[in-house]
C-alpha cells in the first residue's frame, strides 16, 4: 500500500487519494461487526470487547456516517433502568461529540437461551409475548437514538425438524408479530420503517421466509405493507445460490429497499460475513452499479466481521477497506458509463429495445385494436434471430474496466 501525505480524514496508515470515505457517503457499521471479538463455534474470543463509545469515536475518525445496533449491543440483557439510562447517556454523548448517527436499530432475539426455539414464531406463547415486549422496548431505544429504519432478522425463527411446526403457523405467527409492532409504532407516533432480512439457514437448520423474494411476497399480506420493506444481505442471498443484485433490483423496483447489508461470501459456505468486495468483485460491482444508477438514498451498511486473525488495528483496517472498496467500485461504475465502446453497445441495445413493431411497443399496454394488429402481424423470425447481441464483448469490456486496464 502506498505511503502518501495524510489529511484529517485519512489516518497515515491509509492512502490519501480520491477514495477517502466521508460522512456524506453514508457508510454505516453495526456495533456488532467491528465490535465482534472473534468468538466462533470452535474457538474463544481473540480480541477485547470494545465499548460502544470507543467504536463510535474510531469509526468517526475513519469517515463513517454512523453505527447501527441491536438493543443488547448497547445495553446488556437484564440491565436495570438506571444502568440503561447511564449507558444511553454516554453513548449519546459520543454521538454528539463526533456527529455520528444511528440510522437503523434492531432487536437481538437470538442470543438468550429463552429464544432457543424461536421468538415471534415460537411454539411457546410466553416466548412470543416476551419477543414482542423486547422488541417494543428496543424500538423505543432505536427511536430515542434517532433511527428511522428498524430491522427484523429472524435468527432463531426456524427449525431443525419439520415435525415440530407447521410452516403455515410459523408464517401466521410472524405476520401477527409484525402487524402488532406496526400498530405499536404508529400508535407511539413514530415515523419508522421496518426492513425484513431473510436468511436461508444458520443458526437454525432452516429459517422461515428464507430469501428476499419470500419476504417481498409476505409483505403484501400485512396490514400495513407501506411501512414494511426488506433488508437484503449479500451473503444470505448467495448462500441460497441466488444473484444478489437481482433480489436488490426487484426490491428497488417495488420501492421496498429500506436497508441493505453489505458483506462478502464464497459460494456454498456458511455465512462468512467477509469484508465487502473481498469476494466476487464482479457481483459487488453490479451491486454498486445498481445502487448508484438507481440513486438509492439509503445507508451503505456493512454487516461483516473482521477475520479472526486480526488484532484491533486489523479491525480498523477492515472497516476502512470496506468503505474504500465501495468507493473504488463506484469509480468503476463511472468508468463503465463513460467507456465509449460500452456506450456504443448499450446505445445499440437501447435502439433495439425502443423500436415500434406492428404498430405496438416499445411498451405494451393492451387495447383491442393494437392487439388485433399484433395478432395479425407476420414476424420475420429468421432475420430477427440472425442478429447477435454482442454480450461477449460487453462482458469483456466490463471485465477489463474491473481489472483496471480500461
Ligand atoms: C446474521 C445477520 C445479522 C443481522 C443483524 C441485524 O447473519 O447474523 O446478518 O447480522 O443482520 O442481526 O438484524
Ligand atoms: Mn445481516
Ligand atoms: Mn449475516
GROMACS .gro file of C-alpha atoms and ligand atoms in nm:
model
  421
    1UNK     CA    1   0.000   0.000   0.000
    2UNK     CA    2   0.138   0.339  -0.098
    3UNK     CA    3   0.261   0.585   0.164
    4UNK     CA    4   0.116   0.926   0.096
    5UNK     CA    5   0.069   1.250   0.286
    6UNK     CA    6  -0.234   1.245   0.511
    7UNK     CA    7  -0.523   1.477   0.572
    8UNK     CA    8  -0.754   1.491   0.871
    9UNK     CA    9  -0.996   1.226   0.741
   10UNK     CA   10  -0.723   0.990   0.627
   11UNK     CA   11  -0.509   0.836   0.901
   12UNK     CA   12  -0.149   0.796   0.785
   13UNK     CA   13  -0.192   0.420   0.755
   14UNK     CA   14  -0.431   0.462   0.463
   15UNK     CA   15  -0.377   0.614   0.119
   16UNK     CA   16  -0.481   0.974   0.083
   17UNK     CA   17  -0.640   0.963  -0.260
   18UNK     CA   18  -0.985   1.011  -0.404
   19UNK     CA   19  -1.120   0.704  -0.226
   20UNK     CA   20  -1.118   0.856   0.120
   21UNK     CA   21  -1.456   0.784   0.289
   22UNK     CA   22  -1.659   1.080   0.412
   23UNK     CA   23  -1.979   1.108   0.615
   24UNK     CA   24  -2.170   1.218   0.302
   25UNK     CA   25  -2.102   0.872   0.155
   26UNK     CA   26  -2.340   0.737   0.423
   27UNK     CA   27  -2.133   0.438   0.534
   28UNK     CA   28  -2.257   0.269   0.850
   29UNK     CA   29  -2.140  -0.029   1.057
   30UNK     CA   30  -2.319  -0.246   1.309
   31UNK     CA   31  -2.173  -0.216   1.660
   32UNK     CA   32  -2.171  -0.596   1.646
   33UNK     CA   33  -1.947  -0.602   1.335
   34UNK     CA   34  -1.633  -0.411   1.427
   35UNK     CA   35  -1.710  -0.499   1.790
   36UNK     CA   36  -1.702  -0.872   1.719
   37UNK     CA   37  -1.432  -1.020   1.943
   38UNK     CA   38  -1.378  -1.316   1.709
   39UNK     CA   39  -1.555  -1.590   1.901
   40UNK     CA   40  -1.671  -1.877   1.678
   41UNK     CA   41  -1.821  -2.224   1.735
   42UNK     CA   42  -1.470  -2.369   1.762
   43UNK     CA   43  -1.277  -2.101   1.944
   44UNK     CA   44  -1.276  -1.835   2.209
   45UNK     CA   45  -1.268  -1.459   2.167
   46UNK     CA   46  -0.938  -1.326   2.033
   47UNK     CA   47  -0.996  -0.954   2.090
   48UNK     CA   48  -1.108  -0.737   2.382
   49UNK     CA   49  -1.470  -0.631   2.381
   50UNK     CA   50  -1.469  -0.265   2.276
   51UNK     CA   51  -1.703  -0.011   2.429
   52UNK     CA   52  -1.970   0.141   2.206
   53UNK     CA   53  -1.828   0.486   2.279
   54UNK     CA   54  -1.487   0.379   2.151
   55UNK     CA   55  -1.637   0.223   1.837
   56UNK     CA   56  -1.825   0.544   1.759
   57UNK     CA   57  -1.513   0.756   1.803
   58UNK     CA   58  -1.289   0.531   1.592
   59UNK     CA   59  -1.539   0.492   1.308
   60UNK     CA   60  -1.595   0.867   1.303
   61UNK     CA   61  -1.219   0.918   1.254
   62UNK     CA   62  -1.230   0.682   0.956
   63UNK     CA   63  -1.507   0.880   0.785
   64UNK     CA   64  -1.815   0.670   0.861
   65UNK     CA   65  -2.158   0.829   0.886
   66UNK     CA   66  -2.297   0.623   1.171
   67UNK     CA   67  -2.350   0.300   1.359
   68UNK     CA   68  -2.643   0.061   1.387
   69UNK     CA   69  -2.719  -0.162   1.683
   70UNK     CA   70  -2.916  -0.438   1.848
   71UNK     CA   71  -3.058  -0.347   2.188
   72UNK     CA   72  -2.805  -0.581   2.351
   73UNK     CA   73  -2.504  -0.440   2.163
   74UNK     CA   74  -2.555  -0.130   2.373
   75UNK     CA   75  -2.741  -0.242   2.683
   76UNK     CA   76  -2.656  -0.583   2.831
   77UNK     CA   77  -2.956  -0.813   2.877
   78UNK     CA   78  -3.111  -0.770   3.221
   79UNK     CA   79  -2.968  -0.419   3.290
   80UNK     CA   80  -3.161  -0.206   3.538
   81UNK     CA   81  -3.329   0.117   3.426
   82UNK     CA   82  -3.058   0.320   3.597
   83UNK     CA   83  -2.783   0.124   3.417
   84UNK     CA   84  -2.967   0.161   3.087
   85UNK     CA   85  -3.003   0.536   3.128
   86UNK     CA   86  -2.633   0.582   3.208
   87UNK     CA   87  -2.524   0.374   2.906
   88UNK     CA   88  -2.759   0.564   2.675
   89UNK     CA   89  -2.639   0.898   2.812
   90UNK     CA   90  -2.271   0.812   2.750
   91UNK     CA   91  -2.348   0.676   2.405
   92UNK     CA   92  -2.545   0.986   2.309
   93UNK     CA   93  -2.250   1.191   2.432
   94UNK     CA   94  -2.021   1.010   2.188
   95UNK     CA   95  -2.270   1.066   1.905
   96UNK     CA   96  -2.295   1.437   1.983
   97UNK     CA   97  -1.915   1.471   2.011
   98UNK     CA   98  -1.850   1.303   1.675
   99UNK     CA   99  -2.163   1.387   1.475
  100UNK     CA  100  -2.220   1.015   1.416
  101UNK     CA  101  -2.578   0.896   1.362
  102UNK     CA  102  -2.780   0.581   1.438
  103UNK     CA  103  -2.993   0.536   1.124
  104UNK     CA  104  -3.101   0.178   1.198
  105UNK     CA  105  -3.176  -0.030   1.506
  106UNK     CA  106  -3.284  -0.390   1.563
  107UNK     CA  107  -3.359  -0.645   1.835
  108UNK     CA  108  -3.147  -0.934   1.947
  109UNK     CA  109  -3.398  -1.219   1.952
  110UNK     CA  110  -3.139  -1.494   1.913
  111UNK     CA  111  -2.868  -1.486   2.183
  112UNK     CA  112  -3.063  -1.552   2.502
  113UNK     CA  113  -3.141  -1.918   2.583
  114UNK     CA  114  -3.511  -1.832   2.616
  115UNK     CA  115  -3.523  -1.784   2.236
  116UNK     CA  116  -3.374  -2.124   2.159
  117UNK     CA  117  -3.696  -2.236   1.983
  118UNK     CA  118  -3.762  -1.907   1.804
  119UNK     CA  119  -3.908  -1.572   1.908
  120UNK     CA  120  -4.210  -1.449   1.709
  121UNK     CA  121  -4.264  -1.800   1.571
  122UNK     CA  122  -4.201  -1.996   1.892
  123UNK     CA  123  -4.435  -2.275   1.991
  124UNK     CA  124  -4.443  -2.117   2.337
  125UNK     CA  125  -4.690  -1.826   2.361
  126UNK     CA  126  -4.498  -1.679   2.656
  127UNK     CA  127  -4.184  -1.664   2.442
  128UNK     CA  128  -4.378  -1.493   2.164
  129UNK     CA  129  -4.508  -1.238   2.416
  130UNK     CA  130  -4.157  -1.180   2.552
  131UNK     CA  131  -4.026  -1.126   2.199
  132UNK     CA  132  -4.290  -0.859   2.141
  133UNK     CA  133  -4.209  -0.691   2.472
  134UNK     CA  134  -3.836  -0.692   2.400
  135UNK     CA  135  -3.894  -0.553   2.051
  136UNK     CA  136  -4.124  -0.273   2.171
  137UNK     CA  137  -3.861  -0.164   2.425
  138UNK     CA  138  -3.590  -0.189   2.165
  139UNK     CA  139  -3.795   0.015   1.917
  140UNK     CA  140  -3.826   0.287   2.184
  141UNK     CA  141  -3.447   0.282   2.225
  142UNK     CA  142  -3.388   0.298   1.848
  143UNK     CA  143  -3.623   0.593   1.809
  144UNK     CA  144  -3.462   0.768   2.105
  145UNK     CA  145  -3.126   0.737   1.926
  146UNK     CA  146  -3.270   0.873   1.601
  147UNK     CA  147  -3.322   0.555   1.397
  148UNK     CA  148  -3.568   0.574   1.109
  149UNK     CA  149  -3.531   0.211   0.994
  150UNK     CA  150  -3.596  -0.089   1.215
  151UNK     CA  151  -3.459  -0.426   1.100
  152UNK     CA  152  -3.609  -0.769   1.166
  153UNK     CA  153  -3.373  -1.059   1.119
  154UNK     CA  154  -3.532  -1.383   1.234
  155UNK     CA  155  -3.217  -1.552   1.355
  156UNK     CA  156  -3.393  -1.824   1.552
  157UNK     CA  157  -3.718  -1.823   1.354
  158UNK     CA  158  -3.664  -2.167   1.210
  159UNK     CA  159  -3.629  -2.532   1.297
  160UNK     CA  160  -3.424  -2.847   1.262
  161UNK     CA  161  -3.718  -3.087   1.240
  162UNK     CA  162  -4.035  -3.023   1.045
  163UNK     CA  163  -4.216  -3.248   1.292
  164UNK     CA  164  -4.226  -2.962   1.544
  165UNK     CA  165  -4.408  -2.694   1.349
  166UNK     CA  166  -4.640  -2.644   1.056
  167UNK     CA  167  -4.472  -2.383   0.833
  168UNK     CA  168  -4.813  -2.218   0.786
  169UNK     CA  169  -4.826  -2.150   1.160
  170UNK     CA  170  -4.479  -2.000   1.151
  171UNK     CA  171  -4.578  -1.756   0.878
  172UNK     CA  172  -4.905  -1.669   1.055
  173UNK     CA  173  -4.724  -1.600   1.384
  174UNK     CA  174  -4.457  -1.392   1.212
  175UNK     CA  175  -4.733  -1.190   1.042
  176UNK     CA  176  -4.914  -1.142   1.371
  177UNK     CA  177  -4.595  -1.009   1.531
  178UNK     CA  178  -4.514  -0.766   1.250
  179UNK     CA  179  -4.875  -0.642   1.241
  180UNK     CA  180  -4.866  -0.592   1.619
  181UNK     CA  181  -4.540  -0.397   1.601
  182UNK     CA  182  -4.654  -0.183   1.309
  183UNK     CA  183  -4.953  -0.082   1.520
  184UNK     CA  184  -4.727  -0.021   1.818
  185UNK     CA  185  -4.500   0.206   1.614
  186UNK     CA  186  -4.792   0.401   1.465
  187UNK     CA  187  -4.968   0.431   1.798
  188UNK     CA  188  -4.648   0.567   1.954
  189UNK     CA  189  -4.631   0.835   1.684
  190UNK     CA  190  -4.301   0.701   1.548
  191UNK     CA  191  -4.201   0.757   1.186
  192UNK     CA  192  -4.032   0.417   1.147
  193UNK     CA  193  -3.995   0.185   0.853
  194UNK     CA  194  -3.950  -0.186   0.909
  195UNK     CA  195  -3.698  -0.380   0.698
  196UNK     CA  196  -3.720  -0.762   0.692
  197UNK     CA  197  -3.393  -0.952   0.649
  198UNK     CA  198  -3.403  -1.302   0.501
  199UNK     CA  199  -3.151  -1.580   0.556
  200UNK     CA  200  -3.191  -1.943   0.449
  201UNK     CA  201  -3.022  -2.114   0.745
  202UNK     CA  202  -2.774  -2.061   1.033
  203UNK     CA  203  -2.810  -2.059   1.324
  204UNK     CA  204  -3.119  -2.277   1.259
  205UNK     CA  205  -3.118  -2.575   1.023
  206UNK     CA  206  -3.372  -2.386   0.815
  207UNK     CA  207  -3.506  -2.036   0.870
  208UNK     CA  208  -3.860  -1.937   0.767
  209UNK     CA  209  -3.901  -1.680   0.487
  210UNK     CA  210  -3.554  -1.773   0.360
  211UNK     CA  211  -3.498  -1.527   0.075
  212UNK     CA  212  -3.569  -1.164  -0.007
  213UNK     CA  213  -3.825  -1.288  -0.261
  214UNK     CA  214  -4.014  -1.474   0.013
  215UNK     CA  215  -4.006  -1.159   0.226
  216UNK     CA  216  -4.139  -0.941  -0.056
  217UNK     CA  217  -4.434  -1.174  -0.112
  218UNK     CA  218  -4.502  -1.184   0.265
  219UNK     CA  219  -4.504  -0.804   0.299
  220UNK     CA  220  -4.816  -0.767   0.084
  221UNK     CA  221  -5.009  -0.990   0.327
  222UNK     CA  222  -4.953  -0.743   0.613
  223UNK     CA  223  -5.197  -0.487   0.749
  224UNK     CA  224  -4.955  -0.201   0.680
  225UNK     CA  225  -4.748  -0.309   0.380
  226UNK     CA  226  -4.649   0.052   0.312
  227UNK     CA  227  -4.446   0.054   0.637
  228UNK     CA  228  -4.253  -0.262   0.560
  229UNK     CA  229  -3.971  -0.333   0.315
  230UNK     CA  230  -3.660  -0.551   0.300
  231UNK     CA  231  -3.301  -0.556   0.421
  232UNK     CA  232  -3.124  -0.795   0.182
  233UNK     CA  233  -2.775  -0.920   0.272
  234UNK     CA  234  -2.513  -1.018   0.014
  235UNK     CA  235  -2.406  -1.334   0.198
  236UNK     CA  236  -2.758  -1.457   0.273
  237UNK     CA  237  -2.880  -1.446  -0.086
  238UNK     CA  238  -2.558  -1.606  -0.206
  239UNK     CA  239  -2.600  -1.887   0.050
  240UNK     CA  240  -2.921  -1.967  -0.141
  241UNK     CA  241  -2.722  -1.964  -0.464
  242UNK     CA  242  -2.902  -1.656  -0.594
  243UNK     CA  243  -2.779  -1.346  -0.774
  244UNK     CA  244  -2.783  -1.074  -0.509
  245UNK     CA  245  -2.832  -0.776  -0.739
  246UNK     CA  246  -3.146  -0.936  -0.883
  247UNK     CA  247  -3.307  -0.953  -0.540
  248UNK     CA  248  -3.199  -0.596  -0.468
  249UNK     CA  249  -3.321  -0.480  -0.809
  250UNK     CA  250  -3.664  -0.629  -0.754
  251UNK     CA  251  -3.681  -0.462  -0.412
  252UNK     CA  252  -3.578  -0.122  -0.552
  253UNK     CA  253  -3.826  -0.150  -0.836
  254UNK     CA  254  -4.102  -0.224  -0.584
  255UNK     CA  255  -3.997   0.072  -0.366
  256UNK     CA  256  -3.913  -0.178  -0.093
  257UNK     CA  257  -3.538  -0.149  -0.044
  258UNK     CA  258  -3.536   0.012   0.301
  259UNK     CA  259  -3.189  -0.104   0.408
  260UNK     CA  260  -2.901  -0.323   0.285
  261UNK     CA  261  -2.637  -0.544   0.450
  262UNK     CA  262  -2.311  -0.536   0.255
  263UNK     CA  263  -2.051  -0.808   0.301
  264UNK     CA  264  -1.868  -1.082   0.112
  265UNK     CA  265  -1.927  -1.454   0.073
  266UNK     CA  266  -1.784  -1.753  -0.113
  267UNK     CA  267  -2.044  -1.979  -0.277
  268UNK     CA  268  -2.176  -2.281  -0.091
  269UNK     CA  269  -2.048  -2.193   0.256
  270UNK     CA  270  -2.184  -2.096   0.596
  271UNK     CA  271  -2.247  -1.722   0.648
  272UNK     CA  272  -1.889  -1.598   0.621
  273UNK     CA  273  -1.952  -1.227   0.678
  274UNK     CA  274  -1.638  -1.139   0.485
  275UNK     CA  275  -1.532  -0.781   0.414
  276UNK     CA  276  -1.741  -0.621   0.139
  277UNK     CA  277  -1.598  -0.686  -0.208
  278UNK     CA  278  -1.325  -0.916  -0.077
  279UNK     CA  279  -1.502  -1.191  -0.274
  280UNK     CA  280  -1.696  -1.187  -0.604
  281UNK     CA  281  -1.578  -0.841  -0.710
  282UNK     CA  282  -1.789  -0.861  -1.022
  283UNK     CA  283  -2.105  -0.926  -0.818
  284UNK     CA  284  -2.007  -0.640  -0.589
  285UNK     CA  285  -1.954  -0.414  -0.891
  286UNK     CA  286  -2.301  -0.487  -1.029
  287UNK     CA  287  -2.449  -0.426  -0.686
  288UNK     CA  288  -2.279  -0.088  -0.651
  289UNK     CA  289  -2.381  -0.008  -1.009
  290UNK     CA  290  -2.743  -0.085  -0.926
  291UNK     CA  291  -2.743   0.121  -0.605
  292UNK     CA  292  -2.572   0.416  -0.775
  293UNK     CA  293  -2.763   0.400  -1.106
  294UNK     CA  294  -3.093   0.394  -0.919
  295UNK     CA  295  -2.977   0.678  -0.692
  296UNK     CA  296  -3.087   0.470  -0.395
  297UNK     CA  297  -3.067   0.706  -0.100
  298UNK     CA  298  -3.031   0.457   0.188
  299UNK     CA  299  -2.732   0.381   0.406
  300UNK     CA  300  -2.440   0.177   0.275
  301UNK     CA  301  -2.434  -0.051   0.579
  302UNK     CA  302  -2.165  -0.313   0.639
  303UNK     CA  303  -2.274  -0.630   0.818
  304UNK     CA  304  -1.948  -0.824   0.818
  305UNK     CA  305  -1.682  -0.939   1.060
  306UNK     CA  306  -1.306  -0.884   1.062
  307UNK     CA  307  -1.102  -1.203   1.020
  308UNK     CA  308  -1.041  -1.381   1.348
  309UNK     CA  309  -0.669  -1.344   1.276
  310UNK     CA  310  -0.682  -0.968   1.340
  311UNK     CA  311  -0.585  -0.753   1.635
  312UNK     CA  312  -0.753  -0.417   1.693
  313UNK     CA  313  -0.564  -0.241   1.413
  314UNK     CA  314  -0.684  -0.515   1.180
  315UNK     CA  315  -1.040  -0.431   1.278
  316UNK     CA  316  -0.999  -0.068   1.173
  317UNK     CA  317  -0.824  -0.176   0.853
  318UNK     CA  318  -1.125  -0.397   0.783
  319UNK     CA  319  -1.365  -0.107   0.839
  320UNK     CA  320  -1.165   0.138   0.630
  321UNK     CA  321  -1.117  -0.106   0.342
  322UNK     CA  322  -1.490  -0.188   0.336
  323UNK     CA  323  -1.565   0.176   0.264
  324UNK     CA  324  -1.268   0.217   0.032
  325UNK     CA  325  -1.373  -0.079  -0.182
  326UNK     CA  326  -1.722   0.063  -0.219
  327UNK     CA  327  -1.576   0.395  -0.340
  328UNK     CA  328  -1.339   0.219  -0.580
  329UNK     CA  329  -1.630   0.022  -0.727
  330UNK     CA  330  -1.833   0.342  -0.754
  331UNK     CA  331  -1.547   0.486  -0.957
  332UNK     CA  332  -1.550   0.175  -1.177
  333UNK     CA  333  -1.922   0.231  -1.236
  334UNK     CA  334  -1.845   0.583  -1.361
  335UNK     CA  335  -1.575   0.437  -1.590
  336UNK     CA  336  -1.821   0.179  -1.722
  337UNK     CA  337  -2.070   0.451  -1.811
  338UNK     CA  338  -1.805   0.672  -1.970
  339UNK     CA  339  -1.640   0.399  -2.178
  340UNK     CA  340  -1.703   0.477  -2.548
  341UNK     CA  341  -1.719   0.113  -2.661
  342UNK     CA  342  -1.952   0.011  -2.379
  343UNK     CA  343  -2.164   0.318  -2.453
  344UNK     CA  344  -2.192   0.220  -2.817
  345UNK     CA  345  -2.308  -0.135  -2.736
  346UNK     CA  346  -2.561  -0.006  -2.484
  347UNK     CA  347  -2.688   0.252  -2.735
  348UNK     CA  348  -2.744  -0.023  -2.992
  349UNK     CA  349  -2.935  -0.224  -2.734
  350UNK     CA  350  -3.141   0.078  -2.638
  351UNK     CA  351  -3.234   0.135  -3.002
  352UNK     CA  352  -3.331  -0.229  -3.038
  353UNK     CA  353  -3.548  -0.210  -2.729
  354UNK     CA  354  -3.730   0.111  -2.822
  355UNK     CA  355  -3.835   0.031  -3.179
  356UNK     CA  356  -4.205   0.018  -3.267
  357UNK     CA  357  -4.316  -0.305  -3.435
  358UNK     CA  358  -4.652  -0.378  -3.595
  359UNK     CA  359  -4.786  -0.052  -3.452
  360UNK     CA  360  -4.718  -0.162  -3.095
  361UNK     CA  361  -4.441  -0.122  -2.841
  362UNK     CA  362  -4.184  -0.043  -2.725
  363UNK     CA  363  -4.401  -0.064  -2.412
  364UNK     CA  364  -4.704  -0.285  -2.427
  365UNK     CA  365  -5.038  -0.173  -2.298
  366UNK     CA  366  -5.345  -0.358  -2.413
  367UNK     CA  367  -5.612  -0.210  -2.637
  368UNK     CA  368  -5.838  -0.407  -2.868
  369UNK     CA  369  -5.718  -0.250  -3.193
  370UNK     CA  370  -5.343  -0.286  -3.143
  371UNK     CA  371  -5.388  -0.638  -3.004
  372UNK     CA  372  -5.572  -0.734  -3.323
  373UNK     CA  373  -5.299  -0.575  -3.539
  374UNK     CA  374  -5.030  -0.759  -3.342
  375UNK     CA  375  -5.214  -1.090  -3.373
  376UNK     CA  376  -5.227  -1.050  -3.748
  377UNK     CA  377  -4.863  -0.937  -3.791
  378UNK     CA  378  -4.607  -1.168  -3.954
  379UNK     CA  379  -4.265  -1.163  -3.790
  380UNK     CA  380  -3.951  -1.241  -3.989
  381UNK     CA  381  -3.810  -1.462  -3.716
  382UNK     CA  382  -3.512  -1.569  -3.928
  383UNK     CA  383  -3.399  -1.210  -3.968
  384UNK     CA  384  -3.475  -1.137  -3.603
  385UNK     CA  385  -3.273  -1.433  -3.482
  386UNK     CA  386  -2.978  -1.362  -3.707
  387UNK     CA  387  -2.851  -1.055  -3.523
  388UNK     CA  388  -2.646  -1.130  -3.212
  389UNK     CA  389  -2.631  -0.914  -2.903
  390UNK     CA  390  -2.256  -0.858  -2.856
  391UNK     CA  391  -2.267  -0.966  -2.493
  392UNK     CA  392  -1.932  -1.144  -2.508
  393UNK     CA  393  -1.773  -0.812  -2.598
  394UNK     CA  394  -1.981  -0.620  -2.347
  395UNK     CA  395  -1.880  -0.855  -2.068
  396UNK     CA  396  -1.513  -0.847  -2.167
  397UNK     CA  397  -1.513  -0.467  -2.169
  398UNK     CA  398  -1.680  -0.469  -1.826
  399UNK     CA  399  -1.423  -0.720  -1.701
  400UNK     CA  400  -1.142  -0.501  -1.834
  401UNK     CA  401  -1.287  -0.196  -1.658
  402UNK     CA  402  -1.284  -0.402  -1.338
  403UNK     CA  403  -0.932  -0.533  -1.397
  404UNK     CA  404  -0.810  -0.177  -1.434
  405UNK     CA  405  -0.699  -0.175  -1.798
  406UNK     CA  406  -0.980   0.048  -1.926
  407LIG     C1  407  -2.652  -1.266   1.065
  407LIG     C2  408  -2.734  -1.144   1.034
  407LIG     C3  409  -2.729  -1.039   1.140
  407LIG     C4  410  -2.837  -0.934   1.121
  407LIG     C5  411  -2.841  -0.846   1.239
  407LIG     C6  412  -2.930  -0.728   1.222
  407LIG     O1  413  -2.639  -1.346   0.976
  407LIG     O2  414  -2.603  -1.278   1.178
  407LIG     O3  415  -2.690  -1.094   0.912
  407LIG     O4  416  -2.602  -0.980   1.142
  407LIG     O5  417  -2.816  -0.859   1.007
  407LIG     O6  418  -2.885  -0.924   1.345
  407LIG     O7  419  -3.058  -0.765   1.211
  408LIG    MN1  420  -2.733  -0.909   0.823
  409LIG    MN1  421  -2.550  -1.241   0.803
   0.00000   0.00000   0.00000
